[in-house]
Amino acid sequence: MATLEITDLHVSVTTEDGPKEILKGVTLTINSGETHAIMGPNGSGKSTLAYSIAGHPKYTVTSGTVTLDGEDVLAMSVDERARAGLFLAMQYPVEVPGVTVSNFLRTAKTAVDGEAPKLRHWVKDVRNAMDELRMDPAFAERNVNEGFSGGEKKRHEILQMELLKPKFAILDETDSGLDVDALRIVSEGVNRAKAGTDAGVLLITHYTRILRYITPDQVHVFVDGRIAEQGGAELADRLEAEGYDRFLTTGEPAT
Ligand code: ADP
Ligand code: MG
Ligand code: MG
């Protein structure tokens, strides 16, 4: 079993007015096989957490730790994080001119595993995964992210997760911009990937609807860079009914 442990994480970004603290002490532990939902209003720091774990250069960790089975993730390069078993979809959000999805996936798989995948199995694995995500085989020959629709980007993310088989996957707003059918297909992909590898998943979302398909073991509510409340799946149901208002109007994190 693997453990990803975030302890009292403080993160700042550089703005025109100087450094601004976004994460103000976030602590959470996620084990293999668990799904943790990070929920919260816009601007509460959810993506900042994802980018910080990914090692995005814009985000400076000012204190706190992130460890994977005791290893210091924050000391690792972005590549080392991937090899250690962290999958961070937002690591590759940009267009990669002239690189096809097919080549990109094989290069990423080779980088993560330290050896090239056996071609015959690999071609079959890619085809099966694309099939299950209802992706047109022609998609494999398109250039990465070039003209991808919102839904295609999300499917491409989950395709990567299924093929790279990470220990932990951090999925930021995987549900945004998906219609109901696409949401179900993408969610099933996450569940398949989880079942196949016992991965832990940090599922970042503003909305509760994806949690109807992917049941969280724990829900953490972010408000102003801190976890204001945590609970089980029932907390998501409560948020669906009540929204985030009670966190925002009191000005005080609920206990
Ligand atoms: P969420 O994902 O919960 O919507 P974010 O982590 O994207 O929240 O943003 C949290 C806060 O940090 C917001 O107020 C946002 O404006 C600010 N922020 C995030 N990234 C930057 C940045 N690169 N420069 C300036 N401010 C930023
Ligand atoms: Mg603190
Ligand atoms: Mg965000």
Coordinates of N, CA and C in Angstrom, one line a residue, residues 18-181:
G18 N 3.6 41.5 -5.2 CA 4.5 40.7 -4.3 C 3.8 39.3 -4.1
P19 N 4.5 38.5 -3.2 CA 3.9 37.2 -3.0 C 2.6 37.2 -2.2
K20 N 1.7 36.3 -2.6 CA 0.4 36.2 -2.0 C 0.2 34.8 -1.5
E21 N -0.1 34.6 -0.3 CA -0.3 33.2 0.3 C -1.7 32.7 -0.2
I22 N -1.7 31.5 -0.8 CA -2.9 31.0 -1.3 C -3.3 29.8 -0.4
L23 N -2.4 28.8 -0.2 CA -2.7 27.7 0.7 C -2.1 28.1 2.1
K24 N -3.0 27.9 3.1 CA -2.6 28.4 4.4 C -2.6 27.3 5.4
G25 N -1.9 26.2 5.0 CA -1.8 25.1 6.0 C -2.8 24.0 5.7
V26 N -2.5 23.2 4.7 CA -3.4 22.1 4.3 C -2.8 20.8 4.7
T27 N -3.5 19.9 5.4 CA -3.1 18.6 5.8 C -4.1 17.6 5.4
L28 N -3.6 16.6 4.7 CA -4.4 15.4 4.4 C -3.6 14.2 3.9
T29 N -4.1 13.1 4.2 CA -3.4 11.8 3.9 C -4.3 10.9 3.1
I30 N -3.7 10.4 2.0 CA -4.5 9.6 1.1 C -3.7 8.3 0.9
N31 N -4.4 7.1 1.0 CA -3.8 5.8 0.8 C -4.3 5.2 -0.5
S32 N -3.5 4.2 -1.0 CA -3.9 3.4 -2.1 C -5.4 3.0 -2.1
G33 N -6.1 3.1 -3.2 CA -7.4 2.6 -3.2 C -8.5 3.6 -2.8
E34 N -8.0 4.7 -2.1 CA -9.0 5.7 -1.6 C -9.2 6.8 -2.6
T35 N -10.4 7.3 -2.6 CA -10.8 8.5 -3.4 C -11.1 9.6 -2.4
H36 N -10.4 10.7 -2.5 CA -10.7 11.9 -1.7 C -11.2 13.0 -2.7
A37 N -12.4 13.5 -2.4 CA -12.9 14.7 -3.1 C -12.4 15.9 -2.4
I38 N -11.8 16.8 -3.2 CA -11.5 18.2 -2.8 C -12.6 19.1 -3.4
M39 N -13.4 19.7 -2.5 CA -14.5 20.5 -3.1 C -14.3 21.9 -2.5
G40 N -15.1 22.9 -3.1 CA -15.0 24.2 -2.5 C -15.3 25.2 -3.6
P41 N -15.6 26.5 -3.1 CA -15.9 27.5 -4.0 C -14.8 27.9 -5.0
N42 N -15.1 28.6 -6.0 CA -14.0 29.1 -6.9 C -13.1 30.0 -6.2
G43 N -11.8 29.8 -6.5 CA -10.8 30.7 -5.8 C -10.4 30.2 -4.5
S44 N -10.8 29.0 -4.0 CA -10.5 28.6 -2.7 C -9.1 27.9 -2.6
G45 N -8.5 27.7 -3.7 CA -7.1 27.1 -3.7 C -7.0 25.7 -4.1
K46 N -8.0 25.1 -4.7 CA -8.0 23.7 -5.1 C -7.0 23.4 -6.1
S47 N -7.0 24.2 -7.2 CA -6.0 24.0 -8.3 C -4.6 24.3 -7.8
T48 N -4.5 25.3 -6.9 CA -3.2 25.6 -6.3 C -2.6 24.3 -5.7
L49 N -3.4 23.6 -5.0 CA -3.0 22.3 -4.3 C -2.5 21.4 -5.4
A50 N -3.2 21.2 -6.5 CA -2.8 20.3 -7.6 C -1.5 20.7 -8.2
Y51 N -1.4 22.0 -8.5 CA -0.2 22.5 -9.2 C 1.0 22.4 -8.3
S52 N 0.8 22.6 -7.0 CA 1.9 22.5 -6.0 C 2.4 21.1 -6.0
I53 N 1.5 20.1 -5.9 CA 2.0 18.7 -5.9 C 2.6 18.4 -7.2
A54 N 2.2 19.0 -8.3 CA 2.7 18.7 -9.7 C 4.1 19.4 -9.8
G55 N 4.4 20.4 -9.0 CA 5.7 21.0 -9.1 C 5.7 22.2 -10.1
H56 N 4.6 22.8 -10.3 CA 4.5 24.0 -11.2 C 5.3 25.1 -10.7
P57 N 6.2 25.7 -11.5 CA 7.2 26.7 -11.0 C 6.5 28.0 -10.5
K58 N 5.3 28.2 -10.9 CA 4.7 29.5 -10.4 C 4.3 29.4 -8.9
Y59 N 4.2 28.2 -8.4 CA 3.8 28.1 -7.0 C 4.9 27.8 -6.1
T60 N 5.1 28.6 -5.0 CA 6.2 28.4 -4.1 C 5.7 27.8 -2.8
V61 N 6.2 26.7 -2.5 CA 5.9 26.1 -1.2 C 6.7 26.8 -0.1
T62 N 6.1 27.5 0.8 CA 6.8 28.3 1.8 C 7.0 27.5 3.1
S63 N 6.1 26.5 3.4 CA 6.4 25.6 4.5 C 5.5 24.4 4.3
G64 N 5.8 23.4 5.1 CA 5.0 22.1 5.0 C 5.6 21.1 4.1
T65 N 5.1 19.9 4.1 CA 5.7 18.8 3.3 C 4.7 18.0 2.5
V66 N 5.2 17.4 1.4 CA 4.4 16.4 0.7 C 5.3 15.2 0.5
T67 N 4.8 14.1 1.0 CA 5.7 12.9 0.9 C 4.8 11.7 0.2
L68 N 5.6 10.9 -0.5 CA 5.0 9.7 -1.1 C 5.8 8.5 -0.5
D69 N 5.1 7.7 0.3 CA 5.8 6.7 1.1 C 7.0 7.2 1.7
G70 N 6.9 8.3 2.3 CA 8.0 8.9 3.1 C 9.0 9.7 2.3
E71 N 9.0 9.6 0.9 CA 9.9 10.3 0.1 C 9.4 11.7 -0.1
D72 N 10.4 12.6 -0.1 CA 10.1 14.1 -0.2 C 9.7 14.4 -1.7
V73 N 8.4 14.6 -1.9 CA 8.0 14.9 -3.3 C 8.4 16.3 -3.7
L74 N 8.5 17.2 -2.8 CA 8.8 18.6 -3.2 C 10.2 18.7 -3.6
A75 N 11.1 17.7 -3.2 CA 12.5 17.8 -3.7 C 12.7 17.1 -5.0
M76 N 11.6 16.5 -5.6 CA 11.7 15.8 -6.9 C 11.5 16.8 -8.0
S77 N 12.1 16.5 -9.2 CA 11.8 17.2 -10.4 C 10.4 16.7 -10.9
V78 N 9.8 17.4 -11.8 CA 8.5 17.0 -12.3 C 8.6 15.6 -12.9
D79 N 9.6 15.2 -13.6 CA 9.8 13.9 -14.1 C 9.9 12.8 -13.0
E80 N 10.7 13.2 -12.0 CA 10.8 12.2 -10.9 C 9.5 12.0 -10.2
R81 N 8.7 13.0 -10.1 CA 7.3 12.9 -9.5 C 6.5 11.8 -10.3
A82 N 6.6 12.0 -11.6 CA 5.8 11.0 -12.5 C 6.4 9.6 -12.3
R83 N 7.7 9.5 -12.3 CA 8.3 8.1 -12.1 C 8.0 7.5 -10.7
A84 N 7.8 8.4 -9.7 CA 7.5 7.9 -8.4 C 6.0 7.4 -8.3
G85 N 5.3 7.7 -9.3 CA 3.9 7.2 -9.4 C 2.8 8.2 -9.2
L86 N 3.2 9.5 -9.3 CA 2.2 10.6 -9.3 C 1.7 10.9 -10.7
F87 N 0.4 10.9 -10.8 CA -0.2 11.3 -12.1 C -0.9 12.7 -11.9
L88 N -0.4 13.6 -12.7 CA -1.0 15.0 -12.5 C -1.4 15.4 -13.9
A89 N -2.7 15.4 -14.1 CA -3.1 15.6 -15.5 C -2.7 16.9 -16.0
M90 N -2.7 17.9 -15.1 CA -2.4 19.3 -15.6 C -1.0 19.5 -15.9
Q91 N -0.2 18.5 -15.7 CA 1.2 18.6 -16.1 C 1.4 18.9 -17.6
Y92 N 0.5 18.4 -18.4 CA 0.6 18.5 -19.8 C -0.6 19.2 -20.4
P93 N -0.9 20.4 -20.0 CA -2.2 20.9 -20.5 C -2.0 21.6 -21.9
V94 N -0.8 21.8 -22.3 CA -0.5 22.6 -23.5 C -0.5 21.8 -24.7
E95 N -0.7 22.5 -25.8 CA -0.5 21.8 -27.1 C 0.9 21.4 -27.3
V96 N 1.1 20.2 -27.9 CA 2.4 19.8 -28.2 C 2.5 19.6 -29.7
P97 N 3.1 20.7 -30.3 CA 3.0 20.7 -31.8 C 3.7 19.5 -32.4
G98 N 3.1 18.9 -33.4 CA 3.7 17.8 -34.1 C 3.9 16.5 -33.4
V99 N 3.3 16.4 -32.1 CA 3.4 15.1 -31.4 C 2.0 14.5 -31.3
T100 N 1.9 13.3 -31.9 CA 0.6 12.7 -31.9 C 0.3 12.1 -30.5
V101 N -1.0 11.9 -30.3 CA -1.5 11.3 -29.0 C -0.8 9.9 -28.9
S102 N -0.7 9.2 -29.9 CA -0.1 7.8 -29.9 C 1.4 7.9 -29.4
N103 N 2.1 8.8 -30.1 CA 3.6 9.0 -29.7 C 3.7 9.5 -28.3
F104 N 2.9 10.5 -28.0 CA 2.9 11.1 -26.7 C 2.7 10.0 -25.6
L105 N 1.7 9.2 -25.7 CA 1.4 8.2 -24.7 C 2.5 7.2 -24.6
R106 N 3.2 6.8 -25.7 CA 4.3 5.8 -25.6 C 5.5 6.5 -25.0
T107 N 5.7 7.7 -25.3 CA 6.9 8.4 -24.7 C 6.7 8.6 -23.2
A108 N 5.4 8.9 -22.8 CA 5.1 9.1 -21.4 C 5.2 7.8 -20.6
K109 N 4.7 6.7 -21.2 CA 4.8 5.4 -20.6 C 6.2 5.0 -20.4
T110 N 7.1 5.2 -21.4 CA 8.5 4.8 -21.4 C 9.2 5.6 -20.3
A111 N 8.8 6.9 -20.2 CA 9.5 7.8 -19.2 C 9.1 7.3 -17.8
V112 N 7.8 7.0 -17.6 CA 7.3 6.6 -16.2 C 7.9 5.2 -15.8
D113 N 7.9 4.3 -16.8 CA 8.3 2.9 -16.4 C 9.8 2.7 -16.5
G114 N 10.5 3.6 -17.2 CA 12.0 3.4 -17.3 C 12.3 2.5 -18.4
E115 N 11.3 2.0 -19.2 CA 11.6 1.1 -20.3 C 10.4 1.2 -21.3
A116 N 10.7 1.0 -22.5 CA 9.6 1.1 -23.5 C 8.6 -0.1 -23.3
P117 N 7.3 0.2 -23.5 CA 6.3 -0.9 -23.4 C 6.5 -1.9 -24.5
K118 N 6.2 -3.1 -24.3 CA 6.2 -4.1 -25.4 C 5.2 -3.8 -26.4
L119 N 5.6 -3.6 -27.6 CA 4.8 -3.0 -28.6 C 3.4 -3.7 -28.8
R120 N 3.5 -5.0 -28.9 CA 2.2 -5.8 -29.2 C 1.2 -5.5 -28.2
H121 N 1.6 -5.7 -26.9 CA 0.6 -5.5 -25.8 C 0.2 -4.0 -25.7
W122 N 1.1 -3.1 -26.0 CA 0.9 -1.7 -25.9 C -0.2 -1.3 -26.8
V123 N 0.0 -1.7 -28.1 CA -1.0 -1.3 -29.1 C -2.4 -1.8 -28.7
K124 N -2.5 -3.0 -28.2 CA -3.7 -3.6 -27.8 C -4.3 -2.8 -26.6
D125 N -3.4 -2.5 -25.6 CA -3.9 -1.7 -24.4 C -4.4 -0.4 -24.8
V126 N -3.7 0.3 -25.7 CA -4.2 1.6 -26.1 C -5.5 1.5 -26.8
R127 N -5.6 0.5 -27.7 CA -6.9 0.4 -28.4 C -8.0 0.1 -27.5
N128 N -7.8 -0.8 -26.6 CA -8.9 -1.2 -25.6 C -9.3 0.0 -24.8
A129 N -8.3 0.7 -24.3 CA -8.6 1.9 -23.4 C -9.4 2.9 -24.2
M130 N -9.0 3.2 -25.4 CA -9.7 4.2 -26.2 C -11.1 3.7 -26.5
D131 N -11.2 2.4 -26.8 CA -12.5 1.8 -27.1 C -13.5 2.0 -25.9
E132 N -13.0 1.7 -24.7 CA -13.8 1.8 -23.5 C -14.2 3.3 -23.2
L133 N -13.3 4.2 -23.6 CA -13.7 5.6 -23.4 C -14.4 6.2 -24.6
R134 N -14.9 5.3 -25.5 CA -15.6 5.7 -26.7 C -14.9 6.7 -27.5
M135 N -13.6 6.5 -27.7 CA -12.8 7.4 -28.5 C -12.6 6.8 -29.9
D136 N -12.7 7.7 -30.9 CA -12.5 7.3 -32.3 C -11.0 6.9 -32.4
P137 N -10.6 5.8 -33.0 CA -9.2 5.4 -33.2 C -8.4 6.5 -33.9
A138 N -9.1 7.3 -34.7 CA -8.4 8.4 -35.4 C -7.8 9.4 -34.5
F139 N -8.4 9.5 -33.3 CA -7.9 10.4 -32.2 C -6.4 10.2 -31.9
A140 N -6.0 9.0 -32.0 CA -4.6 8.6 -31.7 C -3.6 9.3 -32.6
E141 N -4.0 9.7 -33.8 CA -3.1 10.3 -34.8 C -3.2 11.8 -34.8
R142 N -4.0 12.4 -33.9 CA -4.1 13.8 -33.8 C -3.0 14.4 -32.9
N143 N -2.6 15.6 -33.1 CA -1.6 16.2 -32.3 C -2.2 16.6 -30.9
V144 N -1.3 16.4 -29.9 CA -1.8 16.5 -28.5 C -2.4 17.9 -28.2
N145 N -3.6 17.9 -27.8 CA -4.4 19.1 -27.4 C -4.7 20.1 -28.5
E146 N -4.2 19.8 -29.7 CA -4.5 20.7 -30.8 C -5.9 20.7 -31.2
G147 N -6.7 21.7 -30.9 CA -8.1 21.7 -31.2 C -8.9 20.7 -30.5
F148 N -8.4 20.2 -29.4 CA -9.3 19.2 -28.6 C -10.4 20.0 -28.0
S149 N -11.6 19.4 -28.1 CA -12.7 19.9 -27.3 C -12.5 19.7 -25.8
G150 N -13.3 20.3 -25.0 CA -13.2 20.1 -23.6 C -13.4 18.6 -23.2
G151 N -14.3 18.0 -23.9 CA -14.5 16.6 -23.6 C -13.4 15.7 -24.0
E152 N -12.8 16.0 -25.2 CA -11.6 15.3 -25.7 C -10.4 15.4 -24.8
K153 N -10.2 16.6 -24.2 CA -9.1 16.8 -23.3 C -9.3 15.9 -22.1
K154 N -10.5 15.8 -21.6 CA -10.8 15.1 -20.4 C -10.6 13.6 -20.6
R155 N -11.1 13.1 -21.8 CA -10.9 11.7 -22.1 C -9.5 11.4 -22.3
H156 N -8.7 12.3 -22.9 CA -7.3 12.1 -23.1 C -6.6 12.0 -21.7
E157 N -7.0 12.8 -20.7 CA -6.5 12.7 -19.4 C -6.7 11.3 -18.8
I158 N -7.9 10.8 -18.9 CA -8.3 9.6 -18.3 C -7.6 8.4 -19.0
L159 N -7.5 8.6 -20.4 CA -6.7 7.6 -21.2 C -5.3 7.5 -20.6
Q160 N -4.7 8.6 -20.4 CA -3.3 8.6 -19.8 C -3.3 7.9 -18.5
M161 N -4.3 8.2 -17.6 CA -4.3 7.6 -16.3 C -4.4 6.1 -16.4
E162 N -5.3 5.6 -17.3 CA -5.5 4.2 -17.5 C -4.2 3.5 -18.0
L163 N -3.5 4.2 -18.9 CA -2.3 3.5 -19.5 C -1.0 3.7 -18.6
L164 N -0.9 4.8 -17.9 CA 0.3 5.0 -17.1 C 0.3 4.3 -15.7
K165 N -0.9 4.0 -15.3 CA -1.1 3.2 -14.0 C -0.4 3.8 -12.9
P166 N -0.7 5.1 -12.5 CA 0.0 5.7 -11.4 C -0.5 5.2 -10.0
K167 N 0.3 5.5 -9.0 CA -0.1 5.1 -7.6 C -1.1 6.1 -7.1
F168 N -0.9 7.4 -7.5 CA -1.9 8.4 -7.1 C -2.2 9.3 -8.3
A169 N -3.5 9.6 -8.5 CA -3.9 10.5 -9.6 C -4.6 11.7 -9.0
I170 N -4.2 12.9 -9.5 CA -4.8 14.1 -9.1 C -5.6 14.6 -10.3
L171 N -6.9 14.7 -10.2 CA -7.7 15.0 -11.3 C -8.4 16.3 -11.0
D172 N -8.0 17.4 -11.7 CA -8.6 18.7 -11.4 C -9.7 19.1 -12.3
E173 N -10.9 19.2 -11.8 CA -12.1 19.6 -12.6 C -12.3 18.7 -13.8
T174 N -12.1 17.4 -13.6 CA -12.2 16.4 -14.7 C -13.7 16.4 -15.2
D175 N -14.6 16.9 -14.4 CA -16.0 16.9 -14.8 C -16.4 18.2 -15.5
S176 N -15.6 19.2 -15.6 CA -16.1 20.5 -16.1 C -16.2 20.3 -17.6
G177 N -17.3 20.9 -18.1 CA -17.6 20.9 -19.6 C -18.0 19.6 -20.2
L178 N -18.3 18.6 -19.3 CA -18.8 17.3 -19.9 C -20.3 17.2 -19.8
D179 N -20.9 16.7 -20.9 CA -22.3 16.4 -20.8 C -22.5 15.1 -20.0
V180 N -23.8 14.8 -19.8 CA -24.0 13.7 -18.9 C -23.4 12.3 -19.3
D181 N -23.5 12.1 -20.7 CA -23.0 10.8 -21.2 C -21.5 10.8 -21.1

